[in-house]
Short mmCIF file of C-alpha atoms in Angstrom, two decimals:
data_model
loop_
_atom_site.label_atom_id
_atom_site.label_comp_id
_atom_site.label_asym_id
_atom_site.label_seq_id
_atom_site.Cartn_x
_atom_site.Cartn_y
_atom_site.Cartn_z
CA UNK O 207 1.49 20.75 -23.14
CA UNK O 208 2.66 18.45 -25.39
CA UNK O 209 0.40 15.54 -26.46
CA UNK O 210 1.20 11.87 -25.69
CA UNK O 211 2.86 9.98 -28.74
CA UNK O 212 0.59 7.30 -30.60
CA UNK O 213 2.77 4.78 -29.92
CA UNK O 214 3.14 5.22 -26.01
CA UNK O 215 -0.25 5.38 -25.68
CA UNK O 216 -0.60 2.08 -27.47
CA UNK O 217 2.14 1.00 -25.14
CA UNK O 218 0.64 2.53 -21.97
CA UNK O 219 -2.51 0.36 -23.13
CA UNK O 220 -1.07 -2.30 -23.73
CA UNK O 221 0.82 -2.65 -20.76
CA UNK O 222 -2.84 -1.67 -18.43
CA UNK O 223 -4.50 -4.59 -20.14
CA UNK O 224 -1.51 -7.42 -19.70
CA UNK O 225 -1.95 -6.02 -16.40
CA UNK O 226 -5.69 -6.67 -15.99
CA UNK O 227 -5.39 -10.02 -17.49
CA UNK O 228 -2.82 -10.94 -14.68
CA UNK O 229 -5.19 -9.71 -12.10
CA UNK O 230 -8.63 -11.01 -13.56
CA UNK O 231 -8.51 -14.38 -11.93
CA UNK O 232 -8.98 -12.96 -8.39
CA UNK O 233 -12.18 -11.46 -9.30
CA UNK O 234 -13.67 -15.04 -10.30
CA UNK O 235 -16.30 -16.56 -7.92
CA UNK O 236 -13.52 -19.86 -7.67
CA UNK O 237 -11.14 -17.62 -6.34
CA UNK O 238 -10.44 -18.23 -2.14
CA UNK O 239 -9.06 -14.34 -2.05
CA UNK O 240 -9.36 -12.88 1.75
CA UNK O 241 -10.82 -9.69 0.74
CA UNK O 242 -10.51 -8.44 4.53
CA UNK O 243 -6.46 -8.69 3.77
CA UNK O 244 -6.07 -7.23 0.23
CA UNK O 245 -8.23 -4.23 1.56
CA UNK O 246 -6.14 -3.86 4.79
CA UNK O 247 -3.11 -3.76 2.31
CA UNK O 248 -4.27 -1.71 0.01
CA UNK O 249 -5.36 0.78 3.31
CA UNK O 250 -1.77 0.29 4.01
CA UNK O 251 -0.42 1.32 0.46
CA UNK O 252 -2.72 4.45 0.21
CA UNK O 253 -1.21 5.88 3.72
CA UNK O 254 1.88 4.79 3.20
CA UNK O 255 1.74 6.78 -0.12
CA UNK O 256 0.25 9.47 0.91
CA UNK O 257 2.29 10.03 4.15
CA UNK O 258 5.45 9.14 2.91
CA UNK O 259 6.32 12.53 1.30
CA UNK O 260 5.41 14.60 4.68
CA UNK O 261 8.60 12.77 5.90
CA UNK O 262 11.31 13.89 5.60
CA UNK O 263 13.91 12.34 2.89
CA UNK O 264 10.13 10.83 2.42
CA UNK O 265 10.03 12.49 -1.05
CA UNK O 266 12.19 9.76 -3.27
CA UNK O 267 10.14 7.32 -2.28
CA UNK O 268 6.79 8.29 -2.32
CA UNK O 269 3.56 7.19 -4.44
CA UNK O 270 3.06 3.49 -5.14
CA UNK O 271 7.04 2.98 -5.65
CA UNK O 272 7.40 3.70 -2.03
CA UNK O 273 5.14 1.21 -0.91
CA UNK O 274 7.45 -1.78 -1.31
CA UNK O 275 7.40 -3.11 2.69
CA UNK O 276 3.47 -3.65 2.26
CA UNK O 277 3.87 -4.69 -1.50
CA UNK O 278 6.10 -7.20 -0.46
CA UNK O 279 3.79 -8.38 2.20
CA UNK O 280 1.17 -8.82 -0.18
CA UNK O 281 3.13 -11.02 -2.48
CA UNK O 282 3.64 -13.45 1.13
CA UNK O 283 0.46 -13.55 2.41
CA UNK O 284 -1.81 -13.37 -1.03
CA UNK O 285 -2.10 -15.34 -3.89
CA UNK O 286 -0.35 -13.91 -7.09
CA UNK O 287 -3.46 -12.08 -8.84
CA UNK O 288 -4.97 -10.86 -5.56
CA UNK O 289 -1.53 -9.34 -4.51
CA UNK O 290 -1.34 -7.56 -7.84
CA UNK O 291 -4.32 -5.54 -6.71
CA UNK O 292 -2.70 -4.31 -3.28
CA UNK O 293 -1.04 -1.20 -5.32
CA UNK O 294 -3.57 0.00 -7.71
CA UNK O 295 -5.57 1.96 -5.01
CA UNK O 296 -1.72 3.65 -4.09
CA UNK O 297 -1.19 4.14 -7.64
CA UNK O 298 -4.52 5.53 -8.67
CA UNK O 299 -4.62 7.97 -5.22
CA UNK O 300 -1.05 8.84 -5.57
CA UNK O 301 -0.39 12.81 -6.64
CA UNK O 302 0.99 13.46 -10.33
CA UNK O 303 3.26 16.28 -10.53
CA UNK O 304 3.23 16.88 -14.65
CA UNK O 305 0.47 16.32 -17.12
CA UNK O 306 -1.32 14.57 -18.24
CA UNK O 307 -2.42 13.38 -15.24
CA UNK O 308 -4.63 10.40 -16.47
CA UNK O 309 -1.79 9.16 -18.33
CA UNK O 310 0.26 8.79 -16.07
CA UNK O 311 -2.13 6.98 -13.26
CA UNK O 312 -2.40 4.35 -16.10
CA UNK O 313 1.26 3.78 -16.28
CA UNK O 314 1.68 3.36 -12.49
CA UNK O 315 -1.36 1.13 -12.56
CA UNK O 316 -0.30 -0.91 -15.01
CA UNK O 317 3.69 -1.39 -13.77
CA UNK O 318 2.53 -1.99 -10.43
#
């Protein structure tokens, strides 16, 4: 296995932490976030995830990429930092194929 380059892990980093900052204000006590919602759309992102690549022609469009009908809904019905945490359960759950596997849950994290 080969090792991840310095400088994509600084990217991969750098990226998970813009990403964070983005989704920090819903976890304020100010924010009006309906937690009910971003938990039934996150639900929604996991199975669709998950289930997606039992289909068949399923497979190019499963993990968190897949998910784009509930992402989309999220982005509708939730305010911006709330909706970015719809996908990170789908992203986190989702199955890696090549190492190294934490890695690579941080990049789908972080460009989701």
């Amino acid at each position: 296995m080969r090792a991840v380059p310095l400088t994509a892990r600084v990217y991969i980093l750098g990226a998970a932490l813009l990403s964070a900052l983005c989704a920090a204000p819903a976890l304020s006590p100010a924010a009006d976030v309906p937690w009910p919602t971003v938990g039934l759309l996150a639900a929604l992102a996991v199975v669709w995830g998950s289930a997606l690549p039992r289909l068949p022609l399923g497979r190019a469009a499963a993990g968190p990429d897949g998910c784009g009908p509930v992402l989309l809904a999220g982005a509708f019905l939730l305010p911006a930092p709330a909706a970015a945490l719809v996908a990170v359960p789908a992203a986190l759950l989702g199955p890696v194929e090549r190492r190294p596997a934490g890695v690579r849950r941080l990049w789908r994290v972080a460009r989701s």
